[in-house]
PDB file of C-alpha atoms in Angstrom:
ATOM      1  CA  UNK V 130     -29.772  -1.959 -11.678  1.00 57.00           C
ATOM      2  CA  UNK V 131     -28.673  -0.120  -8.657  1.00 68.00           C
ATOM      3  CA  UNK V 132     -27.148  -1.540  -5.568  1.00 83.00           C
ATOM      4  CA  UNK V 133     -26.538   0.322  -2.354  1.00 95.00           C
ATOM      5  CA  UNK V 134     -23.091  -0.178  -1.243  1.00 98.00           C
ATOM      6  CA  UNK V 135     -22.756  -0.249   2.383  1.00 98.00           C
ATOM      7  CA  UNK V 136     -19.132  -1.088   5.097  1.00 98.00           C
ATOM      8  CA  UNK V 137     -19.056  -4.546   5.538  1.00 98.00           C
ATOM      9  CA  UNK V 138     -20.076  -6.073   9.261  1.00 98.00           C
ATOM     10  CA  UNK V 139     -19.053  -9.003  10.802  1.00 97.00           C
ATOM     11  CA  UNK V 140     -21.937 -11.111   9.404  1.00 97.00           C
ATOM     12  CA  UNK V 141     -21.224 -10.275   5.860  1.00 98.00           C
ATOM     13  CA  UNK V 142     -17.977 -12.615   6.309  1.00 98.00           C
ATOM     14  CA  UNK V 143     -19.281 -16.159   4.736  1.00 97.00           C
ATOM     15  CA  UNK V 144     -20.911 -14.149   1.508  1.00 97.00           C
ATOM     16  CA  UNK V 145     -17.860 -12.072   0.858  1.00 98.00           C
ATOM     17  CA  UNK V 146     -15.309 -14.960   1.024  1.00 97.00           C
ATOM     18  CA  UNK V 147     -17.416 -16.232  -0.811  1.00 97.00           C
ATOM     19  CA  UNK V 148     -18.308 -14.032  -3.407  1.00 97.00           C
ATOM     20  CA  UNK V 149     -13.931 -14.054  -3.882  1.00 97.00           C
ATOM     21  CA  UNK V 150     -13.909 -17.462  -4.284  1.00 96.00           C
ATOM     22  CA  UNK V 151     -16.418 -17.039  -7.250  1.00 96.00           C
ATOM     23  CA  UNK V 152     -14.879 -14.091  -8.494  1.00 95.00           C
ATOM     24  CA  UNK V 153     -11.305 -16.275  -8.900  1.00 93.00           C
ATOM     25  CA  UNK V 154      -8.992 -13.751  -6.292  1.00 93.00           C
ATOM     26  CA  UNK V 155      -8.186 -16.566  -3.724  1.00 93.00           C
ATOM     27  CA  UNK V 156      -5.386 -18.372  -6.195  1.00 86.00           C
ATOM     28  CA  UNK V 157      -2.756 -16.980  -3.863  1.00 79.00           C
ATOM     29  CA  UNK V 158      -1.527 -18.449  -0.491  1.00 76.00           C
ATOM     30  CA  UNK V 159      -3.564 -15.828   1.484  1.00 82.00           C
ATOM     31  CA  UNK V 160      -6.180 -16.121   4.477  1.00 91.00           C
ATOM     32  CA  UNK V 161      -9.445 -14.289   3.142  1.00 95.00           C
ATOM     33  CA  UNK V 162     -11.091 -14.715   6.680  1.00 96.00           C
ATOM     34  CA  UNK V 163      -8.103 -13.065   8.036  1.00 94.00           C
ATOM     35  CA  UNK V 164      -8.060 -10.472   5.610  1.00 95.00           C
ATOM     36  CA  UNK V 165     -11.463  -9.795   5.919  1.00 97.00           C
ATOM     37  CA  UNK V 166     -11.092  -9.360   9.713  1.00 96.00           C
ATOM     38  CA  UNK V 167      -8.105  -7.326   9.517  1.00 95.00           C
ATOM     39  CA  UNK V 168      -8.643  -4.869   6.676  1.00 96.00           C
ATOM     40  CA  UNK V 169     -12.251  -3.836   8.917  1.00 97.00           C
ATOM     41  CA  UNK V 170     -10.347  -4.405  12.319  1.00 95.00           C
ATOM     42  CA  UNK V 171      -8.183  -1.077  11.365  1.00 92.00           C
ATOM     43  CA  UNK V 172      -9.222   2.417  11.496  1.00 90.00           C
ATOM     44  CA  UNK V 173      -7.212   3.415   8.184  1.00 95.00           C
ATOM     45  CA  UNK V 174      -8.951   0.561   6.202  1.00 97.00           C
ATOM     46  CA  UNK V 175     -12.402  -0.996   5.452  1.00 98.00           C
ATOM     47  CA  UNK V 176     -14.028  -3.202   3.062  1.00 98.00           C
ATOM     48  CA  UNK V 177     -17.355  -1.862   1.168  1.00 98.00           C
ATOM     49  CA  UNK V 178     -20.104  -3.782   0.111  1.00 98.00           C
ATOM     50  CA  UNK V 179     -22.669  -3.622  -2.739  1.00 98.00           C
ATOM     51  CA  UNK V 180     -25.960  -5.257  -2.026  1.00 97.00           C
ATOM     52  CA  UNK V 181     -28.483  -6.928  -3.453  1.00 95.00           C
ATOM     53  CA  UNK V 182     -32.240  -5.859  -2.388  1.00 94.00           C
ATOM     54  CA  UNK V 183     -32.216  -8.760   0.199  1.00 95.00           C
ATOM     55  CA  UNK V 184     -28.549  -6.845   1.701  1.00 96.00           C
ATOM     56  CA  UNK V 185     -26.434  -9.581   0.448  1.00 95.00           C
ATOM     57  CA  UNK V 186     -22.715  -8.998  -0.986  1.00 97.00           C
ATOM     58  CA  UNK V 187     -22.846  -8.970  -4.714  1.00 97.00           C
ATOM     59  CA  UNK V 188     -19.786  -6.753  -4.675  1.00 98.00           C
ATOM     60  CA  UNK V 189     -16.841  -6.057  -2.803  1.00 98.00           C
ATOM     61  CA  UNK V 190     -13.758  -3.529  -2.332  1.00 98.00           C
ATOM     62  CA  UNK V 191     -11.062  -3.501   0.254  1.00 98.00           C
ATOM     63  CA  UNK V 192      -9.771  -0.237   0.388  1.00 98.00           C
ATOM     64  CA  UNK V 193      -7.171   1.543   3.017  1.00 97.00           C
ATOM     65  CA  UNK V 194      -4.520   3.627   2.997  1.00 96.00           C
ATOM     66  CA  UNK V 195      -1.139   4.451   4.776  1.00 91.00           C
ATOM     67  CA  UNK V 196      -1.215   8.331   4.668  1.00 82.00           C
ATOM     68  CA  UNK V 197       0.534   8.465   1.511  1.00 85.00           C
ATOM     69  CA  UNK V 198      -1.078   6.506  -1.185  1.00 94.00           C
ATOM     70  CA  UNK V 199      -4.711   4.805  -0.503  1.00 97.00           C
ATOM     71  CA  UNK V 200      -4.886   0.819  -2.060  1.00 97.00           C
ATOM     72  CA  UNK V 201      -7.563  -1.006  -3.211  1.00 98.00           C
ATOM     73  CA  UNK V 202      -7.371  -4.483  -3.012  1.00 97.00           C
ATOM     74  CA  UNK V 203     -10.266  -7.529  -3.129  1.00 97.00           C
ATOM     75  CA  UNK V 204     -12.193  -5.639  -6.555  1.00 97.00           C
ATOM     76  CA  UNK V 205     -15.093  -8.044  -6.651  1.00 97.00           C
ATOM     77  CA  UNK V 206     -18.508  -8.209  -8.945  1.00 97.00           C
ATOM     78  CA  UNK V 207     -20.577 -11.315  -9.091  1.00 97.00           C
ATOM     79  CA  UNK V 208     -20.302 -12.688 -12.185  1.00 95.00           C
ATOM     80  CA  UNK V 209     -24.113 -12.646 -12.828  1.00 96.00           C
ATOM     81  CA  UNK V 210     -23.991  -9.137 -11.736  1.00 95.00           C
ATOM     82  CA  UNK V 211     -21.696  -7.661 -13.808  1.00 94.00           C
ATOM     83  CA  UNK V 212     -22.132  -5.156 -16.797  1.00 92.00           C
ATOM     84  CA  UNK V 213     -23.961  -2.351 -14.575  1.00 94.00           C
ATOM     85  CA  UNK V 214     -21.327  -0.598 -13.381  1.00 95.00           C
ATOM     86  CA  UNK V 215     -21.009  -1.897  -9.966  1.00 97.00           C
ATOM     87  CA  UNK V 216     -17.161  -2.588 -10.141  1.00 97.00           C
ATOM     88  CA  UNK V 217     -17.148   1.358 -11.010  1.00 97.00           C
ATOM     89  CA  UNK V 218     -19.645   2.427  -7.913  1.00 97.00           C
ATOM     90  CA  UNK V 219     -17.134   0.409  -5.877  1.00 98.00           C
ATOM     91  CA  UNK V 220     -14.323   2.296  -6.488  1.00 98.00           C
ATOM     92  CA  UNK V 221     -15.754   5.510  -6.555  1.00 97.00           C
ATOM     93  CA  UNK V 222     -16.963   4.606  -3.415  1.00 98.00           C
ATOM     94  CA  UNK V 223     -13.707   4.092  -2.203  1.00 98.00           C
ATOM     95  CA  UNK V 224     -11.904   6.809  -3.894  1.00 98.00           C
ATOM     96  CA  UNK V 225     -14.452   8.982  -1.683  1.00 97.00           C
ATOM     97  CA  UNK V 226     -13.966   7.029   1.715  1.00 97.00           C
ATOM     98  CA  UNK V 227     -10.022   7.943   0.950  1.00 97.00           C
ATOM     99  CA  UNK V 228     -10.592  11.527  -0.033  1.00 95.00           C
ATOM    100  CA  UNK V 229     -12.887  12.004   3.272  1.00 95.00           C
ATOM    101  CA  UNK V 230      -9.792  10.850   5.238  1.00 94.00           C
ATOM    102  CA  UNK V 231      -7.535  13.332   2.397  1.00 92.00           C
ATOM    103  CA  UNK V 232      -5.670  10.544   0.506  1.00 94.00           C
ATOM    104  CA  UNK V 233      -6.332  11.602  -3.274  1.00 92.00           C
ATOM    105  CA  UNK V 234      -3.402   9.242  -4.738  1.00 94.00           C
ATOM    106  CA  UNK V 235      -5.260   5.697  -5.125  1.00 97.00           C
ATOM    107  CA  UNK V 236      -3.313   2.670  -6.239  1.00 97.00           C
ATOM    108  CA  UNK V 237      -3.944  -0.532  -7.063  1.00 97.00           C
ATOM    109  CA  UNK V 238      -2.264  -3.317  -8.908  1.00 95.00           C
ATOM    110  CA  UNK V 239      -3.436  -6.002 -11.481  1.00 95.00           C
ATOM    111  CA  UNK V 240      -1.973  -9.957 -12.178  1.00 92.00           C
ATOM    112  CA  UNK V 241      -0.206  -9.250 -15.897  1.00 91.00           C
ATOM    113  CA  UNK V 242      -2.239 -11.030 -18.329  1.00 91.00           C
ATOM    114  CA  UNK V 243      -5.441  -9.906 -17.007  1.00 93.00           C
ATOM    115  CA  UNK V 244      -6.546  -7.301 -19.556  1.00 95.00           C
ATOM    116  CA  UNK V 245     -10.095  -7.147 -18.894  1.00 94.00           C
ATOM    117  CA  UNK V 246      -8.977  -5.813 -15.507  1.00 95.00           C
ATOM    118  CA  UNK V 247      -7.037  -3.169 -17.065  1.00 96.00           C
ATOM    119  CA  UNK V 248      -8.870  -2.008 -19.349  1.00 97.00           C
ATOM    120  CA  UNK V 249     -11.903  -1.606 -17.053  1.00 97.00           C
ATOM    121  CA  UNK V 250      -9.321   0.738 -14.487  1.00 98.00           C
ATOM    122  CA  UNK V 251      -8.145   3.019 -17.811  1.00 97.00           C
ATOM    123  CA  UNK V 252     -11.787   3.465 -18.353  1.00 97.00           C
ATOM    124  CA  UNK V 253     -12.226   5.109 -14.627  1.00 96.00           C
ATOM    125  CA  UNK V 254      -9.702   7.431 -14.639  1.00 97.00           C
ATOM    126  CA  UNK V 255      -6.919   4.894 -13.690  1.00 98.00           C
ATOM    127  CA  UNK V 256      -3.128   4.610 -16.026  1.00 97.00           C
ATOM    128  CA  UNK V 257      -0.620   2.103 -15.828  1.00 94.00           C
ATOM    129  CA  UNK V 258       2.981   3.035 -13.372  1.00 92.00           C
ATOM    130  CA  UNK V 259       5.686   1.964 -14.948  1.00 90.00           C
ATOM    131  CA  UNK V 260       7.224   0.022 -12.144  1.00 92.00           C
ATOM    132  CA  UNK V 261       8.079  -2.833 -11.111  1.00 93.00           C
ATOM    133  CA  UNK V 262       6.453  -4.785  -8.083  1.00 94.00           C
ATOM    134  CA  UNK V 263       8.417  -6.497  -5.496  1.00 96.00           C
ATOM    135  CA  UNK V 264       7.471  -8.400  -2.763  1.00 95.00           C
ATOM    136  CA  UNK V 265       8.024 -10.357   0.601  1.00 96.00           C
ATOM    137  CA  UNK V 266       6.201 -12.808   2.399  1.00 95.00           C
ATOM    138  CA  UNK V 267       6.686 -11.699   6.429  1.00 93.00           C
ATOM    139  CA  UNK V 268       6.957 -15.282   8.657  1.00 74.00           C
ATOM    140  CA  UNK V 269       5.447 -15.376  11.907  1.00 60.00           C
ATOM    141  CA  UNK V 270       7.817 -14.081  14.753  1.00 50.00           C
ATOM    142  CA  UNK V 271       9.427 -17.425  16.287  1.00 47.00           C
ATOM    143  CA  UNK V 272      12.955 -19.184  16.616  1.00 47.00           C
ATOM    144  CA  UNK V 273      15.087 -19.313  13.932  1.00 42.00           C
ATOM    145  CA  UNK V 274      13.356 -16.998  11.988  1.00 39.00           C
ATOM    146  CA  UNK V 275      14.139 -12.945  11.792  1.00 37.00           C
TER     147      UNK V 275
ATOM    148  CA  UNK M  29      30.494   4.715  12.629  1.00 62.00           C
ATOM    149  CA  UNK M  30      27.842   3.940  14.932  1.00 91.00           C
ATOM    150  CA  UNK M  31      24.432   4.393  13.250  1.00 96.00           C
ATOM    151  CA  UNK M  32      21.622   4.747  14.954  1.00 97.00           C
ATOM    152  CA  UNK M  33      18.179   3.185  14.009  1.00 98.00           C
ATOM    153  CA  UNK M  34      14.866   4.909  15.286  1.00 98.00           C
ATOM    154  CA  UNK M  35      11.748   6.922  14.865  1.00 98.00           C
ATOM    155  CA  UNK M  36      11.933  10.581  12.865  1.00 97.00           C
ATOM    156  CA  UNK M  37      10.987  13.557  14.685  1.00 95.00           C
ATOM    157  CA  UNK M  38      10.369  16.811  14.031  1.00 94.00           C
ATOM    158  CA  UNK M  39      14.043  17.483  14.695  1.00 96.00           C
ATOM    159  CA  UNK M  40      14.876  15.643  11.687  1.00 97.00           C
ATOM    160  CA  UNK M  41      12.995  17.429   9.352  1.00 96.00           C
ATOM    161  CA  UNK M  42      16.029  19.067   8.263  1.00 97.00           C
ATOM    162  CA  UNK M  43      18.242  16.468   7.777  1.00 98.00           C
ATOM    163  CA  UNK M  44      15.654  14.221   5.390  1.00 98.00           C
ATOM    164  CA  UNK M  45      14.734  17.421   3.507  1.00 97.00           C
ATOM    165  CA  UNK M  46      18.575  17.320   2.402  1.00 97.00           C
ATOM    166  CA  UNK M  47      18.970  13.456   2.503  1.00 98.00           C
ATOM    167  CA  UNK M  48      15.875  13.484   0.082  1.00 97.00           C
ATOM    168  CA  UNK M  49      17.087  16.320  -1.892  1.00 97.00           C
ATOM    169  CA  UNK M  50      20.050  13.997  -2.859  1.00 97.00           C
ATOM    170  CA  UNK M  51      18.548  10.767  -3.617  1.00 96.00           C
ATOM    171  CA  UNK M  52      15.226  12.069  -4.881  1.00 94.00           C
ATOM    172  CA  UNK M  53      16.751  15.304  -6.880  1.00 92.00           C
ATOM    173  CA  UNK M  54      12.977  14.929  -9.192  1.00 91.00           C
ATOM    174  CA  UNK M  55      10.397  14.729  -6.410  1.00 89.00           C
ATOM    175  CA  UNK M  56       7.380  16.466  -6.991  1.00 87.00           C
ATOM    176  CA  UNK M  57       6.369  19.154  -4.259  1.00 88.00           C
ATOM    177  CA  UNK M  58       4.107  17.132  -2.273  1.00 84.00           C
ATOM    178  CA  UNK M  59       6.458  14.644  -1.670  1.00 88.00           C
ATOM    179  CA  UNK M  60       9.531  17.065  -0.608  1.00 93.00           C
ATOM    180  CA  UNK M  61       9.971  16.730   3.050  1.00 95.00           C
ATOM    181  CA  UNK M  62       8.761  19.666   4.575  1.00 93.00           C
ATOM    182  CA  UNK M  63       5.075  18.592   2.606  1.00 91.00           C
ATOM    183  CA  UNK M  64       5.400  14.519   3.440  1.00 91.00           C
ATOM    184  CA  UNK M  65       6.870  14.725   6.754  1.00 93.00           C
ATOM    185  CA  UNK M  66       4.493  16.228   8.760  1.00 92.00           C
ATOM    186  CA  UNK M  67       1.534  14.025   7.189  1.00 90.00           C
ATOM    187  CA  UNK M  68       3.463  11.017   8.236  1.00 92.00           C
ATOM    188  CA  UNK M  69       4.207  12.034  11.459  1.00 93.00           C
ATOM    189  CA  UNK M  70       0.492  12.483  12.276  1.00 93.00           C
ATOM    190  CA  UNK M  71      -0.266   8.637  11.108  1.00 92.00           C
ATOM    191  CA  UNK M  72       2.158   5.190  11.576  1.00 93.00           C
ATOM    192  CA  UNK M  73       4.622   7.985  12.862  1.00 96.00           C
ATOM    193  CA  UNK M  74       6.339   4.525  13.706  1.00 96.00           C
ATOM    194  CA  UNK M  75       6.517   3.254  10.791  1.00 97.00           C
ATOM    195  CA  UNK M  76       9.024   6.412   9.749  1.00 97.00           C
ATOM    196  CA  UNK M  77      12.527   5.443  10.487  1.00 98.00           C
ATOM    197  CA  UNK M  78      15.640   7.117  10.132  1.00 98.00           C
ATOM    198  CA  UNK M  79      19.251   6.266  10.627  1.00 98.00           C
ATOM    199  CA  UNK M  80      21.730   8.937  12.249  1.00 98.00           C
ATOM    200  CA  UNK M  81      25.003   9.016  12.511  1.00 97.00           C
ATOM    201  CA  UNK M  82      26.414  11.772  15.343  1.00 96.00           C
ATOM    202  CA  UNK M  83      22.596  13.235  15.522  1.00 95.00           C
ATOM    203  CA  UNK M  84      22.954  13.682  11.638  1.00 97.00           C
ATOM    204  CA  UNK M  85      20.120  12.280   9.441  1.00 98.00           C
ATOM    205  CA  UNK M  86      21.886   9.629   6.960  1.00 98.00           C
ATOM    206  CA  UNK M  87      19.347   7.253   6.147  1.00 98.00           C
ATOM    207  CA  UNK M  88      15.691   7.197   6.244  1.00 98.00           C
ATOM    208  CA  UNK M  89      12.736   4.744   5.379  1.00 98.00           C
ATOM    209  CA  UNK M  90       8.678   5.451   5.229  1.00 97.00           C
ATOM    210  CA  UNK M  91       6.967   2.336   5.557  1.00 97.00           C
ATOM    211  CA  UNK M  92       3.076   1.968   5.785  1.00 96.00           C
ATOM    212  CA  UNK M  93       0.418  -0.506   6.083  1.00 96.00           C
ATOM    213  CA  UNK M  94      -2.778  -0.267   4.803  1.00 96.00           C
ATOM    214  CA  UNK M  95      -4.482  -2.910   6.548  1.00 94.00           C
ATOM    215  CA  UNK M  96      -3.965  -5.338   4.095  1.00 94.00           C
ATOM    216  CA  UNK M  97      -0.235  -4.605   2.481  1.00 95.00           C
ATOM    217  CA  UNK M  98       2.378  -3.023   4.227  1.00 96.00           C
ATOM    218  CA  UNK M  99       4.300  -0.873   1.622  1.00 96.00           C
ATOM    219  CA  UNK M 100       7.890   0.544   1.368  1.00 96.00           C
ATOM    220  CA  UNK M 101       8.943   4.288   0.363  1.00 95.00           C
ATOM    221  CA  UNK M 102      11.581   6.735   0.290  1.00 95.00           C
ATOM    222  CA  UNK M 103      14.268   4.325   0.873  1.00 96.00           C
ATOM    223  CA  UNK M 104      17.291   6.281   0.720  1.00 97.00           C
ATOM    224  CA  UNK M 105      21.304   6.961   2.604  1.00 98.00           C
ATOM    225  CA  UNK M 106      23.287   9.747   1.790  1.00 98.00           C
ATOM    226  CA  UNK M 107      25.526   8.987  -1.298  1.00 97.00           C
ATOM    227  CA  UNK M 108      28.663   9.127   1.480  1.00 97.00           C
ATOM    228  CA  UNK M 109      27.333   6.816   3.334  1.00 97.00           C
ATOM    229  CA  UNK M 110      26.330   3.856   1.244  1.00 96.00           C
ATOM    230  CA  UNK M 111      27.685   0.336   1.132  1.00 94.00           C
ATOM    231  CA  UNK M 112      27.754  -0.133   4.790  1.00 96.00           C
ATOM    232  CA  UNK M 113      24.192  -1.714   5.378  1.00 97.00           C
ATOM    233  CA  UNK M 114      22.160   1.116   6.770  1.00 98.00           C
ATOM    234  CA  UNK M 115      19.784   0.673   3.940  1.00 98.00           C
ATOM    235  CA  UNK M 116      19.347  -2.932   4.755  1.00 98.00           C
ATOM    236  CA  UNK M 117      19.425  -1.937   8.771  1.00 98.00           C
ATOM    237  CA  UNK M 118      16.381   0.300   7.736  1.00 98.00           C
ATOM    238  CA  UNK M 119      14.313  -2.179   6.207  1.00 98.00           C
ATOM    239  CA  UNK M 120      14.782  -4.725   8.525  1.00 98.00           C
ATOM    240  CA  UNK M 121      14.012  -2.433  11.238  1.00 98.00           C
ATOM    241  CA  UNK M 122      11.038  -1.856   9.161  1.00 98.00           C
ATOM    242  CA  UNK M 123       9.813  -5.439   8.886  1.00 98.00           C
ATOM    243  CA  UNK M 124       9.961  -6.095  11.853  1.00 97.00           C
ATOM    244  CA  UNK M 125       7.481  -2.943  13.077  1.00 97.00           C
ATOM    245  CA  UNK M 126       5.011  -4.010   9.967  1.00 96.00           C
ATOM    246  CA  UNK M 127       4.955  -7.626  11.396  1.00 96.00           C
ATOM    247  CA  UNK M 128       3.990  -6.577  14.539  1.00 95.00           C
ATOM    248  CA  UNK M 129       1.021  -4.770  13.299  1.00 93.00           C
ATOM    249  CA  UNK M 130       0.174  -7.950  11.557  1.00 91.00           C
ATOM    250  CA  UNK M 131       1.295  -7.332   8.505  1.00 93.00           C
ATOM    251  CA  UNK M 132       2.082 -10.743   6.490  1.00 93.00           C
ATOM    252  CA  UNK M 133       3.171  -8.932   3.203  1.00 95.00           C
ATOM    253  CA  UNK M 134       5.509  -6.113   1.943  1.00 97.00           C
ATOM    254  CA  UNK M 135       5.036  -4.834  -1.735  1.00 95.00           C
ATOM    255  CA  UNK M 136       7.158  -2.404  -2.805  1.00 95.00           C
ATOM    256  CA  UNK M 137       7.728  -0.751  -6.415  1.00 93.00           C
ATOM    257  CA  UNK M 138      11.014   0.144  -7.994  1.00 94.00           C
ATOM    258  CA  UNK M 139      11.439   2.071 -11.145  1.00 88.00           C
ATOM    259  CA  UNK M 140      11.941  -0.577 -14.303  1.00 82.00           C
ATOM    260  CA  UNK M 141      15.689   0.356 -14.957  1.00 83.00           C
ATOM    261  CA  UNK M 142      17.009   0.453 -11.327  1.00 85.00           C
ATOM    262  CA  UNK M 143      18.951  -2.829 -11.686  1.00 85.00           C
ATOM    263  CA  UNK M 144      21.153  -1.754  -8.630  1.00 88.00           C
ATOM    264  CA  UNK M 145      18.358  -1.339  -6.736  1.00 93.00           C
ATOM    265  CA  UNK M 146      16.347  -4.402  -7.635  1.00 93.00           C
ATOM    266  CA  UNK M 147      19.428  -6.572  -6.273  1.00 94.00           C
ATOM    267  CA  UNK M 148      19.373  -4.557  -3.004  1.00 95.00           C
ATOM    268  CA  UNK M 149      16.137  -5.779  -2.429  1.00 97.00           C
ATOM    269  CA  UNK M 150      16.633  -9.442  -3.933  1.00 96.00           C
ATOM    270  CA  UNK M 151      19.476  -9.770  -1.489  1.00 97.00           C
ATOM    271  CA  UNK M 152      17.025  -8.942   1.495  1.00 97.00           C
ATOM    272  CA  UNK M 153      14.499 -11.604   0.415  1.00 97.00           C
ATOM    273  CA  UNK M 154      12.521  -9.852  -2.044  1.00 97.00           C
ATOM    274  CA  UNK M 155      11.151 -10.928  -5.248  1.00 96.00           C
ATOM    275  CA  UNK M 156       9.842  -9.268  -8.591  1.00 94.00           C
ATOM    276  CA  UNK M 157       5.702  -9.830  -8.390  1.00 92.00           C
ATOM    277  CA  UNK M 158       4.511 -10.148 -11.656  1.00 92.00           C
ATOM    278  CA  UNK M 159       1.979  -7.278 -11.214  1.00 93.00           C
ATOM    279  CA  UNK M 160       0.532  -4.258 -13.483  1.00 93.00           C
ATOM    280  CA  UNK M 161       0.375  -1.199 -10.939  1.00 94.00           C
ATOM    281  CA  UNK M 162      -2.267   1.642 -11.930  1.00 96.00           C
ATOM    282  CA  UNK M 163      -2.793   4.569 -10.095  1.00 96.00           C
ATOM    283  CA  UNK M 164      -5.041   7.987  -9.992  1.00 97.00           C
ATOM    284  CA  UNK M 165      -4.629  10.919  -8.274  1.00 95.00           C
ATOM    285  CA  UNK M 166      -8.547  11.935  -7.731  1.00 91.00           C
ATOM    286  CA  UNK M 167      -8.942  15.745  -7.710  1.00 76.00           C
ATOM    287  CA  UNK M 168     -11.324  17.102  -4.484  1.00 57.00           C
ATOM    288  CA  UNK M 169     -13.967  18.126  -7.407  1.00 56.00           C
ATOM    289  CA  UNK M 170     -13.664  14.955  -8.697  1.00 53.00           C
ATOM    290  CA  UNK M 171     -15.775  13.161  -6.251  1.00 48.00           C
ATOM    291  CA  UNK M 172     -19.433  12.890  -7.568  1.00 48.00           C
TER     292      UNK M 172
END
């Protein structure tokens, strides 16, 4: 099977959210409508989409970077659709949108536990940092809170 | 000692090569100053922060976002000048500039063993994400 992958537009927003939902990434507390929105809104970030032959998300990658490292986030397959290699186009999509823009160190991170996950990445080129993640929820701006 | 937040400039190139040189003594190459600095000046250049004391460089912080996370590097103050809260003045400063892109999350990575600076961070509301992180570094001939 091969799917063209293709940046995401405005209309794809339903599927993709969608297609997250199916693929299990929205256990978190975040907003995939506004990530979906932001990630595209940006000129250092997009989201890529493979499609099907009627041009409808069976795929999805976030991927942006901040001049040092590029990130990929949202790694999506259909389940139905997996098992072609369409998790791997997606990231070697990516890891060309980042080189194009001359970001060549690509990072990513996985929930611990999920080994599938990990050992798809060590398959394509990618090894585990030892490191450990930290992280910080940013409020809104408003009173009382700084 | 009045410490001043605020943007790096070319000016400062100097003064974060040698701040760097002391808290990152193994830094690859690409990452010394006079390699990172001008990259980051050309994109988020606002997001680069230092902290000077008397026009010296003592403190500086990269942040970036990536239109999704905003990310944390090359925390670091001059070993003379630590324990007075310029690290924490930097990453505050630095939240507040992510926010106001939009930003709604920091992650940041710390080497396994740096206790010390794991409670730095805990003590400015940050918290240990249970998270694998894998990375490449994709040559130019490696694209297909």
């Amino acid at each position: 099977m091969t799917a063209r992958i293709r940046g995401a537009a405005p209309e794809d927003e339903v599927a993709a959210v969608a297609l997250w939902r199916a693929c299990g990434l929205l256990i978190g507390n975040g907003d995939p409508v506004r990530d979906f929105r932001a990630v595209r809104a940006r000129p250092a970030s997009d989201i890529l989409l493979a499609v099907d032959d009627e041009d409808l998300p069976i795929g999805s990658i976030a991927v942006g970077h901040d001049s040092n490292r590029g990130w990929l986030h949202y790694v999506a397959v259909d389940p139905a659709r997996r098992g072609h290699g369409l998790g791997r186009d997606l990231v070697r999509a990516a890891e060309q949108w980042l080189a194009a823009r001359d970001v060549v160190d690509v990072h990513l991170t996985v929930r611990s536990g999920n080994a599938d996950a990990v050992r798809f990445y060590e398959r394509i080129g990618y090894g585990a940092v030892p490191s450990v993640m930290m992280e910080k929820i940013l409020r809104k701006p408003g009173p009382g809170l700084t | 000692m009045s410490v001043i937040i605020d943007v790096c400039s070319r000016d400062d190139l100097a003064g974060v090569d040698a701040l760097w040189r002391e808290a990152f003594a193994d830094d690859e190459p690409r990452h010394r100053a006079v390699a990172a600095v001008p990259v980051k000046l050309a994109f988020q250049p606002e997001l680069f922060l230092v902290a000077r004391e008397k026009g010296r460089v003592i403190g500086s912080i990269v942040a970036g976002y990536d239109g999704y996370r905003g990310h944390i590097n090359r925390v670091a103050v001059l070993k003379s000048h630590r324990r007075q809260g310029v690290g924490a003045a930097l990453v505050r400063e630095a939240e507040i500039r992510l926010r106001a892109l939009g930003c709604t999350k920091i992650n940041l990575q710390i080497r396994a063993a740096n206790h010390a600076v794991a409670s730095f961070y805990r003590g400015l509301g940050y918290a240990v994400e249970d998270r694998i992180s894998m990375g490449k570094l994709v040559a130019a001939d490696d694209a297909p």
